[in-house]
Backbone as a chain_set.jsonl record, in Angstrom:
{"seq": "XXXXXXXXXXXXXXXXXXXXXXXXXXXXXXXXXXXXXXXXXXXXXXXXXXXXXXXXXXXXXXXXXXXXXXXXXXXXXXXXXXXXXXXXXXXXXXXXXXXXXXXXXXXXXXXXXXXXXXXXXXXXXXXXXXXXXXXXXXXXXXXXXXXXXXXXXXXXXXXXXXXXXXX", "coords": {"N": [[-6.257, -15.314, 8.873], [-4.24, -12.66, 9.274], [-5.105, -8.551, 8.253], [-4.148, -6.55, 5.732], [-5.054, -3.519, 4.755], [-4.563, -1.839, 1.496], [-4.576, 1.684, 0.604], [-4.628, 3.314, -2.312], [-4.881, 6.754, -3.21], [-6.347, 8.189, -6.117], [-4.339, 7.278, -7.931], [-1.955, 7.958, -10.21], [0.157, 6.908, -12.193], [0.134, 3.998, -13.602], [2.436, 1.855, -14.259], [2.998, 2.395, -11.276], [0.769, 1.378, -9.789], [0.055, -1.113, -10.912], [2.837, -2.286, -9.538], [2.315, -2.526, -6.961], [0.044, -3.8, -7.003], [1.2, -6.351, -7.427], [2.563, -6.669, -4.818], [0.822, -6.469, -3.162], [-0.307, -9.288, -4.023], [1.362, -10.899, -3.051], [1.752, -10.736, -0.595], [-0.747, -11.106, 0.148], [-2.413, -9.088, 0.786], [-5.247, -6.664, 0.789], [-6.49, -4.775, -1.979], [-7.135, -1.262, -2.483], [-8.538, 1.047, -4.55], [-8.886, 4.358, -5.559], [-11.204, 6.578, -7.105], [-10.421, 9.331, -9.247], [-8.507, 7.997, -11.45], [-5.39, 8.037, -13.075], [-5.347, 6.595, -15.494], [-7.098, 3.917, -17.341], [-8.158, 0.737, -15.616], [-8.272, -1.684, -17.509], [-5.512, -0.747, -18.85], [-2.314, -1.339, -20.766], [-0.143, -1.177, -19.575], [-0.313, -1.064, -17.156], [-1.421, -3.66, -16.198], [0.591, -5.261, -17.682], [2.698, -4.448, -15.476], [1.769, -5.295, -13.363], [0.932, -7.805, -13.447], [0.087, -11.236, -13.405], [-1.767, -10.451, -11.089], [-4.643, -9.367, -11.333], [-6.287, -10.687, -9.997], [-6.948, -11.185, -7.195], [-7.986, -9.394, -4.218], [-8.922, -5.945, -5.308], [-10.701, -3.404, -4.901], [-12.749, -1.056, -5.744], [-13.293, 2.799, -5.604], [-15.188, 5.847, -6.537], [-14.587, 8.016, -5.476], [-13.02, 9.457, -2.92], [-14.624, 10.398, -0.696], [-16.421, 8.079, -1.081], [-14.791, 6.192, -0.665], [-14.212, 6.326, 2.373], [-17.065, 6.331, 3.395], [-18.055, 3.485, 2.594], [-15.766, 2.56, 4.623], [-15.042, 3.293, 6.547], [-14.826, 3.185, 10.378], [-14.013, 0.278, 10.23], [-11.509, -0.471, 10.627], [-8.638, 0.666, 11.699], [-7.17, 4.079, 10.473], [-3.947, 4.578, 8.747], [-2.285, 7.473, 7.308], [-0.258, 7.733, 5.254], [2.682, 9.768, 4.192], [4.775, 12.74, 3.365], [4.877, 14.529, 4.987], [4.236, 14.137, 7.503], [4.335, 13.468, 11.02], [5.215, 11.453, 12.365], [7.368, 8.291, 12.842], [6.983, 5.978, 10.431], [7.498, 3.193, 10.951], [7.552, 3.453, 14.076], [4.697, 3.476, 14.311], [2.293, 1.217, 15.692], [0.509, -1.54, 13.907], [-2.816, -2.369, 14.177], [-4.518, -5.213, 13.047], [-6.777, -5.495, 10.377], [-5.913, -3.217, 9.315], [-5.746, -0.237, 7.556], [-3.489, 1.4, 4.988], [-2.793, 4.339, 3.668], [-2.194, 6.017, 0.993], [-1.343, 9.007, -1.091], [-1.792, 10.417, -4.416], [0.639, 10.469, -6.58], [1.92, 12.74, -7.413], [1.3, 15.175, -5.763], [0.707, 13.843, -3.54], [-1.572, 13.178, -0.438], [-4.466, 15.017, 0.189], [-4.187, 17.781, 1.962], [-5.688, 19.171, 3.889], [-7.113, 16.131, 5.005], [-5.231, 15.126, 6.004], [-4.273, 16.913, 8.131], [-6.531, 16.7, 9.843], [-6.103, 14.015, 10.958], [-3.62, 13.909, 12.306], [-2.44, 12.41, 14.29], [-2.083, 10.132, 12.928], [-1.03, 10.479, 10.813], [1.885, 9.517, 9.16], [5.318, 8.959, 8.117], [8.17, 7.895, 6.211], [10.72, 7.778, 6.503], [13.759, 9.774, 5.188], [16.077, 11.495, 3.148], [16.573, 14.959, 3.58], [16.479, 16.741, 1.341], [15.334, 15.232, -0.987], [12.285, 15.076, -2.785], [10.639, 12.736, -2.509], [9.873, 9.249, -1.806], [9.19, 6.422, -4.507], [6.189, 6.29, -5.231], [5.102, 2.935, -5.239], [7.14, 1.653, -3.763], [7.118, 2.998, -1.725], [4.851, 1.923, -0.739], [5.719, -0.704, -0.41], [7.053, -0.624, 1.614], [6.249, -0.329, 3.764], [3.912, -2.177, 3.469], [5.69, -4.041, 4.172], [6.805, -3.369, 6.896], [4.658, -3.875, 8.635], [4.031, -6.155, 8.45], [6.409, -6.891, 9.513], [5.865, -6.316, 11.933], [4.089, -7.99, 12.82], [5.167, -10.421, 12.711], [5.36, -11.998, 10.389], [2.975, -13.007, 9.174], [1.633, -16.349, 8.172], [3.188, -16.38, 5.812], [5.383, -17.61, 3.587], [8.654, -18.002, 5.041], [11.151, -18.841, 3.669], [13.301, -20.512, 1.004], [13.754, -22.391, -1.616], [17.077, -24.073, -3.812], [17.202, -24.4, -6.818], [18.968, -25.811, -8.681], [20.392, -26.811, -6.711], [20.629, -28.082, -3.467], [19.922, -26.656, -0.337], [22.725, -27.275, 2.74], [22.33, -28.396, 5.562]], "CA": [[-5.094, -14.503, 8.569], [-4.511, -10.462, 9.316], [-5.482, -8.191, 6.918], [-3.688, -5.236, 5.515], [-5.57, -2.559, 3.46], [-3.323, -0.502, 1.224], [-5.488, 2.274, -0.356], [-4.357, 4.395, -3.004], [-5.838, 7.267, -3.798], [-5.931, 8.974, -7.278], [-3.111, 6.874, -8.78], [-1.816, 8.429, -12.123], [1.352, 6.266, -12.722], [-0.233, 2.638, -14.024], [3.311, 0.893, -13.339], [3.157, 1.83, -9.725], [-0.413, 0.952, -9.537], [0.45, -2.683, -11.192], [3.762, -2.684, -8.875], [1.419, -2.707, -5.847], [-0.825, -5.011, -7.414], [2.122, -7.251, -7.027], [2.95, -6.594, -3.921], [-0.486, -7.275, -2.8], [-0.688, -10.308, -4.038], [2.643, -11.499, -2.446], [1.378, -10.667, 0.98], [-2.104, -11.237, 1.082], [-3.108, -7.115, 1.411], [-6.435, -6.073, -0.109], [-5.995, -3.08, -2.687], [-8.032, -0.408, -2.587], [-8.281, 1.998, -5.858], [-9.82, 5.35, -5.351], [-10.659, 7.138, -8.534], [-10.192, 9.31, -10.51], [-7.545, 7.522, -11.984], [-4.713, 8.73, -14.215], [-5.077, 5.019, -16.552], [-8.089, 2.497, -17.169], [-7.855, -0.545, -15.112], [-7.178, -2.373, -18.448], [-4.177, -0.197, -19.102], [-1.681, -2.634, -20.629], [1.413, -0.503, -18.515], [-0.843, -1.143, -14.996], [-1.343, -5.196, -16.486], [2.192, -5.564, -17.703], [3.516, -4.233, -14.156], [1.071, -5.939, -12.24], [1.26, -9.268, -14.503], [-1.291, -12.043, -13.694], [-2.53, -10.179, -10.038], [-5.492, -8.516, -10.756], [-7.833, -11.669, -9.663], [-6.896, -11.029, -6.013], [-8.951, -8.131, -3.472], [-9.083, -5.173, -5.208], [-11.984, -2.746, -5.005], [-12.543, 0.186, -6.628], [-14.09, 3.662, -5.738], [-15.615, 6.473, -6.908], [-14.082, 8.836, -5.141], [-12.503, 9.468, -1.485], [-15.564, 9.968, 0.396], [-17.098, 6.79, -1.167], [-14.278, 5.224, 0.393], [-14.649, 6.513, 3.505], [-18.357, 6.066, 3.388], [-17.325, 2.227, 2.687], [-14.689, 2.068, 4.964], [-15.284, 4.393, 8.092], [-15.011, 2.163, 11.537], [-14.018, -0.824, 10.243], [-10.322, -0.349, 11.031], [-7.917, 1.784, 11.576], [-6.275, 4.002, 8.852], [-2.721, 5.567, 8.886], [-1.604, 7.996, 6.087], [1.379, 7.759, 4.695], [2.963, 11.35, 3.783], [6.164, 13.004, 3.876], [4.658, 15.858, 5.591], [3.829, 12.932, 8.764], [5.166, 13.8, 11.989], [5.545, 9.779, 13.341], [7.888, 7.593, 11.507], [5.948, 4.74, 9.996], [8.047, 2.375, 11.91], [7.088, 3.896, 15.3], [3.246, 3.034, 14.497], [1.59, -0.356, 16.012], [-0.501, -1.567, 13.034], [-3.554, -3.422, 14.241], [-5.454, -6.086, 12.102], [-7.188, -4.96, 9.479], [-5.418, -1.68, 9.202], [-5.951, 0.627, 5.978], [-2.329, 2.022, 4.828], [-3.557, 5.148, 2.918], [-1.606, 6.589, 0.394], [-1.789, 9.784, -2.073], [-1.399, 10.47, -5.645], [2.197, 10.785, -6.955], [2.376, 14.656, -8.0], [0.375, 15.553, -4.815], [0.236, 12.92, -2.19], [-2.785, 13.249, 0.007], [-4.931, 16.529, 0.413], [-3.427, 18.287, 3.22], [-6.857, 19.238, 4.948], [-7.69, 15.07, 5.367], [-3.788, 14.89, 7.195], [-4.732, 17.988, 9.22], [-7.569, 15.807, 10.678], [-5.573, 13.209, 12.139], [-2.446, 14.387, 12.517], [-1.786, 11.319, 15.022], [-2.328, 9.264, 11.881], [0.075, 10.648, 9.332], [3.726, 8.646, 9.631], [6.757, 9.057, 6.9], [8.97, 6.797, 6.03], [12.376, 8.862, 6.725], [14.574, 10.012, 3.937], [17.341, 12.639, 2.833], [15.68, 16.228, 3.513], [16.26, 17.145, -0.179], [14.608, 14.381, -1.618], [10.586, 15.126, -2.19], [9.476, 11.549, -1.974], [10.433, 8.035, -2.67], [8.5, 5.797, -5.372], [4.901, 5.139, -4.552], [5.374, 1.669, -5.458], [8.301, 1.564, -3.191], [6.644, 3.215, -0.446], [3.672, 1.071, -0.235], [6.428, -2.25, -0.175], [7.913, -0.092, 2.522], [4.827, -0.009, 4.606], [3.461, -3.584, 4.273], [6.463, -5.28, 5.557], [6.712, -3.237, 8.248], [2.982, -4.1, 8.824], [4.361, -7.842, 8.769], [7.388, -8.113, 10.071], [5.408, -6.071, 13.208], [2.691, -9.454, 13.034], [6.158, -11.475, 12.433], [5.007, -12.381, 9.265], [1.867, -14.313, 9.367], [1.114, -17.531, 6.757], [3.756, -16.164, 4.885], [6.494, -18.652, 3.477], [9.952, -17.539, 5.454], [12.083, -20.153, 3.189], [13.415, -20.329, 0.033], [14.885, -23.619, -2.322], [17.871, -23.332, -4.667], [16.382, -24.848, -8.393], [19.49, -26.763, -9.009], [21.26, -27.354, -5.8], [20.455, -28.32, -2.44], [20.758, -26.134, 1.089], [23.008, -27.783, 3.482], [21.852, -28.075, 6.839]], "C": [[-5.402, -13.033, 8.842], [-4.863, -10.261, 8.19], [-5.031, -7.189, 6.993], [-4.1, -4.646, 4.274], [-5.0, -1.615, 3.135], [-4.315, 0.111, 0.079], [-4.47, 3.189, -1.113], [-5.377, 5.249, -3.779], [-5.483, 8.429, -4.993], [-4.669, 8.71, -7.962], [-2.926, 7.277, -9.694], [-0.731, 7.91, -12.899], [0.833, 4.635, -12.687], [0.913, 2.223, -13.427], [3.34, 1.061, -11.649], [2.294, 1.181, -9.553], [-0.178, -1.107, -9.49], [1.312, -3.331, -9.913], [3.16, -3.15, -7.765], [0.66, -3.307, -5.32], [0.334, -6.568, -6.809], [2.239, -7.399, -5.884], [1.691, -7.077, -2.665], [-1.149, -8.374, -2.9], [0.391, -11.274, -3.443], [2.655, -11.324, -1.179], [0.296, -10.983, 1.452], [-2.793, -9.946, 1.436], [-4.014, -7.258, 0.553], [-5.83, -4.922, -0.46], [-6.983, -2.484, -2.84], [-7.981, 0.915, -3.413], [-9.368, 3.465, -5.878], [-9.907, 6.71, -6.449], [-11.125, 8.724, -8.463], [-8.934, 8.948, -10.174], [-6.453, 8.015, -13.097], [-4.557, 7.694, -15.44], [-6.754, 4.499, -15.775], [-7.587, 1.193, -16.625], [-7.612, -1.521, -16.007], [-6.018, -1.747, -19.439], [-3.164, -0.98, -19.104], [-0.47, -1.9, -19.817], [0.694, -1.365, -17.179], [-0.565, -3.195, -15.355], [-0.116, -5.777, -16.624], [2.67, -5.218, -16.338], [3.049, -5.242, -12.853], [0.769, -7.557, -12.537], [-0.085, -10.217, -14.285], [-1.682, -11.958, -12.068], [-3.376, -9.225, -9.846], [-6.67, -9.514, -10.347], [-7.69, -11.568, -7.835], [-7.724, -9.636, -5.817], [-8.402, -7.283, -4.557], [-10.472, -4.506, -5.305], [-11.744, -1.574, -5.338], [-13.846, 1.293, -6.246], [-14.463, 4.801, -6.173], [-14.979, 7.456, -6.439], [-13.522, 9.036, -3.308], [-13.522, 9.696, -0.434], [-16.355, 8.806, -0.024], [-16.445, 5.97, -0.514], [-14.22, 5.428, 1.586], [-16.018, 6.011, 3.956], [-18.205, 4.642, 3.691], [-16.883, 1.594, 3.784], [-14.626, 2.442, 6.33], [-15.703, 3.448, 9.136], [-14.681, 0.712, 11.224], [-12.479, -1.648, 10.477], [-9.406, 0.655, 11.108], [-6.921, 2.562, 11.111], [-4.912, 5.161, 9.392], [-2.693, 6.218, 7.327], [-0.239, 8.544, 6.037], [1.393, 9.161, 4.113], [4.21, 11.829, 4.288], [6.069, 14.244, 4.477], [3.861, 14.909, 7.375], [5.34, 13.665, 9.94], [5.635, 12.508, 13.057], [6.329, 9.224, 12.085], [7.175, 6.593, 11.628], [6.52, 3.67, 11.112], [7.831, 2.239, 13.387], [5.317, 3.315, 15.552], [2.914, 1.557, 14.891], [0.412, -0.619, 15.07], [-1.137, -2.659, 13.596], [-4.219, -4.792, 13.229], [-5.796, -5.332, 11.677], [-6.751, -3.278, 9.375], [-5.632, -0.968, 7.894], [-4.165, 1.701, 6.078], [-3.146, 2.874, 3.554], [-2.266, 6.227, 2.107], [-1.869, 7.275, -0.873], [-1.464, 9.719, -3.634], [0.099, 10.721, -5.806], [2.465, 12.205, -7.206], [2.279, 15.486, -6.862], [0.488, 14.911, -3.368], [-1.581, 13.351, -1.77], [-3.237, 14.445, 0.642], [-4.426, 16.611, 2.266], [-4.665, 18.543, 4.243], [-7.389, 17.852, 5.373], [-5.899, 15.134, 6.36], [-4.3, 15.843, 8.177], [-6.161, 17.323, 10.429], [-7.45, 14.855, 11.3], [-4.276, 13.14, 11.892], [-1.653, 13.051, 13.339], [-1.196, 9.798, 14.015], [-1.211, 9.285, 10.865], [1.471, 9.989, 9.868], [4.444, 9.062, 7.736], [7.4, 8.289, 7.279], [10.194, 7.763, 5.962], [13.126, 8.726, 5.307], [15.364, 11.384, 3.952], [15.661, 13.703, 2.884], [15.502, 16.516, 1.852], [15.715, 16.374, -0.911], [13.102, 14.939, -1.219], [10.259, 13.902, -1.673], [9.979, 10.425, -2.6], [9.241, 7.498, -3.932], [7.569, 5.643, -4.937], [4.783, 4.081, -4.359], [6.052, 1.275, -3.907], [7.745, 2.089, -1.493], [5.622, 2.643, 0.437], [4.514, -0.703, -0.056], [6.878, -1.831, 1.321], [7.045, -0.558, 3.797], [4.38, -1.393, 4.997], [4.479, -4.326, 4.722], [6.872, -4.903, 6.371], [5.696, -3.582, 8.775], [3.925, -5.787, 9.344], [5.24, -8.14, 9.296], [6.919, -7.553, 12.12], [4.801, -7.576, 13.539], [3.721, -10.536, 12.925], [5.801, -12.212, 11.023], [4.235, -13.843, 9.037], [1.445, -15.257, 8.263], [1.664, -17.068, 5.705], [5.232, -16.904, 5.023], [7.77, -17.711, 3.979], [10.991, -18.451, 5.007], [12.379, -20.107, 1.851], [14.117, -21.967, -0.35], [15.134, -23.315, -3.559], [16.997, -24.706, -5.626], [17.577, -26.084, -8.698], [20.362, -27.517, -8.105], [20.434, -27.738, -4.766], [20.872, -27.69, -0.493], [21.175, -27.346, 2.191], [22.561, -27.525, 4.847], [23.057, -27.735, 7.937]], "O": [[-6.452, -12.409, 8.689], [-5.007, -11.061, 7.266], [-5.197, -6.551, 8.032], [-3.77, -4.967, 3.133], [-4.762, -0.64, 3.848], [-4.753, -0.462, -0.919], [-3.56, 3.747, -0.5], [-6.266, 4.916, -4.563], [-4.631, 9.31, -4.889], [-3.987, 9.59, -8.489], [-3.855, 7.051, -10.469], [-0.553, 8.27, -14.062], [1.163, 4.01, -11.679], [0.865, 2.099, -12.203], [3.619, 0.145, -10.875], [2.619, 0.091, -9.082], [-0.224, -1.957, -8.601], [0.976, -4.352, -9.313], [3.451, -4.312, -7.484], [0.369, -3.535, -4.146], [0.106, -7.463, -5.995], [1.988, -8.571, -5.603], [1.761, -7.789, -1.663], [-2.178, -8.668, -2.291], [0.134, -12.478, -3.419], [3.614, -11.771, -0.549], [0.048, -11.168, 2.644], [-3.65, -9.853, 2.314], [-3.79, -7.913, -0.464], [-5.039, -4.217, 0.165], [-7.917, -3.083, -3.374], [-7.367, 1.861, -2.919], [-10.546, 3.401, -6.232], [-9.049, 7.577, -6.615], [-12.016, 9.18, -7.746], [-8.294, 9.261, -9.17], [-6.98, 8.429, -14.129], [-3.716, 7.923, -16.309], [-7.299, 4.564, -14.673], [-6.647, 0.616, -17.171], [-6.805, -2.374, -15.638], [-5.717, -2.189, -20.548], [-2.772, -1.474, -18.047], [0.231, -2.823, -19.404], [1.268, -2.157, -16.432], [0.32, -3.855, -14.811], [0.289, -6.664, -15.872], [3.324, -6.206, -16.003], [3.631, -5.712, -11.876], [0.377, -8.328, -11.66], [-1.138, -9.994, -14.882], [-1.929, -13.033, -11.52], [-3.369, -8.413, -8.921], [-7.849, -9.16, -10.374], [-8.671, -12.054, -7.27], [-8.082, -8.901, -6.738], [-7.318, -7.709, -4.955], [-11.371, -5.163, -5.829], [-10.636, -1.044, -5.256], [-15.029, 1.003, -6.426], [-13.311, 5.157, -6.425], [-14.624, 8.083, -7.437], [-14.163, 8.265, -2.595], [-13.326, 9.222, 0.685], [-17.132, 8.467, 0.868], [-16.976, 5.093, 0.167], [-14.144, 4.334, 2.146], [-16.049, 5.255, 4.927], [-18.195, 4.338, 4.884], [-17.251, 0.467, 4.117], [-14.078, 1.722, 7.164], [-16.779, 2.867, 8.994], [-15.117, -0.109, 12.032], [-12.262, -2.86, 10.509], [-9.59, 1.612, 10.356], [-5.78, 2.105, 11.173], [-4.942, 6.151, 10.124], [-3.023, 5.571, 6.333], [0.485, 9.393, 6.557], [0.392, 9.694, 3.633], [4.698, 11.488, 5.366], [7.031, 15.01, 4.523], [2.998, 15.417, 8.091], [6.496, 14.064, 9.802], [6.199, 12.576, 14.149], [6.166, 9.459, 10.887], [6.71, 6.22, 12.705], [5.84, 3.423, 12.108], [7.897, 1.142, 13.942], [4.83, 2.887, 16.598], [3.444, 0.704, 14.178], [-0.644, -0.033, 15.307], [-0.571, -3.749, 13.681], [-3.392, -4.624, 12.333], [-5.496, -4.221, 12.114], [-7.556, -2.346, 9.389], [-5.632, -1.844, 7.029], [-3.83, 2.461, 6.987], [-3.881, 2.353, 2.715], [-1.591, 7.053, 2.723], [-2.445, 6.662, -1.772], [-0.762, 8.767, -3.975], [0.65, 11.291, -4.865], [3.634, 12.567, -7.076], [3.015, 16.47, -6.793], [0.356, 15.5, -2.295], [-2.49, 13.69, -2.528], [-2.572, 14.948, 1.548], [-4.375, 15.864, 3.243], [-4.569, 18.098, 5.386], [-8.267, 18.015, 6.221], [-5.938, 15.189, 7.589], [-4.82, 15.328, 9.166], [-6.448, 17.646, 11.582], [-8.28, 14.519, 12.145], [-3.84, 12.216, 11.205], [-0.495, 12.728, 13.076], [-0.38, 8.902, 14.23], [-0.664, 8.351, 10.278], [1.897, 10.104, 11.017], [3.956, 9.321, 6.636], [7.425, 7.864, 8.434], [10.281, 8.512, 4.989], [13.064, 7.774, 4.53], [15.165, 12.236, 4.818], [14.49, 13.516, 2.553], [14.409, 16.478, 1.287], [15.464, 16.99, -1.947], [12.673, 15.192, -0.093], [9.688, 13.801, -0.587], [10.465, 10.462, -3.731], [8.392, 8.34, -4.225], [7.592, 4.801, -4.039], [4.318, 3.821, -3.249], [5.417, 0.652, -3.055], [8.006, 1.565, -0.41], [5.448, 2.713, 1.654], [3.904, -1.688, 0.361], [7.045, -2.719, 2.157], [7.543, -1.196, 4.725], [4.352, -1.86, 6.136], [4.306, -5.199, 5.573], [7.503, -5.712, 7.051], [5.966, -3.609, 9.976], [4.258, -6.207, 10.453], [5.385, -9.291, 9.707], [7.354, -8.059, 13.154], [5.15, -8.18, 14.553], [3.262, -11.674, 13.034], [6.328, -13.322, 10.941], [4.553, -15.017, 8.85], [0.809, -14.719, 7.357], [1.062, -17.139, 4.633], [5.998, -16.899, 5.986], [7.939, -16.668, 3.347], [11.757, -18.889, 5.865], [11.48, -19.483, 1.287], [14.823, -22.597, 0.437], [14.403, -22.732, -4.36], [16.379, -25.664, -5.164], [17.172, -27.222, -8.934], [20.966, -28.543, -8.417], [19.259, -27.767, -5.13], [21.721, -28.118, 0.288], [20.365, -28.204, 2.541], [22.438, -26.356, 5.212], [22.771, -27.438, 9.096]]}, "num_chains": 1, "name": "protein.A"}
């Protein structure tokens, strides 16, 4: 199967963190947690949001050059930012890709965007709006990731509980 790595770094809102958790376990993405953290990983908000998916990938680091250190050459990372001059949609995400996304108050230090500028993408939105949901932006992200890969070993089907779809 592909692999999509969605890092966040310096999360300080537990429910997105959890939300993400979810979302990662409903696709198959590794999560990648880069601390400092604004909540302990048994923060019942991040557990309650994220419900019974913290036994799937995540990893956890110390700080943003540990994950780099980590992580450096082993695929290739876009950052998400509303200061991105590509729309996310425009990008070709390879295999193992790293979707890299900042803290909520902040996003991601402006001198690591300034370094690959080819890298940064936004997800389009009203000018007056700062920024959508982190949560929301990282759902945004992996299924464009998937529905680019057409959506690989992932169920495209649904059945109704008390009825039956007609063919």
């Amino acid at each position: 199967m592909s692999i999509i790595n969605i890092v966040m770094v310096e999360p300080e809102i537990p429910q997105n963190t959890g939300n993400v958790a979810r979302t990662c376990a409903a696709t198959g993405a590794r999560l990648h947690l880069v601390r400092p953290m604004g909540f302990e990983p048994d923060d019942k908000k991040l557990k309650r949001a994220g419900l019974d998916y913290w036994q799937y990938h995540i990893t956890y680091y110390d700080n943003l050059q540990d994950f780099f250190d980590k992580n450096e050459g082993k695929g290739e990372f876009f950052y998400f930012t509303t200061k991105g001059r590509h729309v996310h949609s425009d990008a070709a995400y390879p295999d193992n890709c790293y979707l890299i996304f900042g803290k909520e108050t902040k996003g991601l230090p402006e001198e690591l965007l300034l370094r690959y500028p080819d890298n940064c993408v936004r997800i389009p939105m009203e000018g007056q709006i700062r920024s959508l949901n982190l949560s929301n932006s990282v759902a945004i992200a992996v299924y464009e990731v998937l529905r680019q890969w057409d959506y690989p070993s992932l169920q495209n089907f649904g059945q109704l509980h008390n009825y039956k779809w007609e063919d």
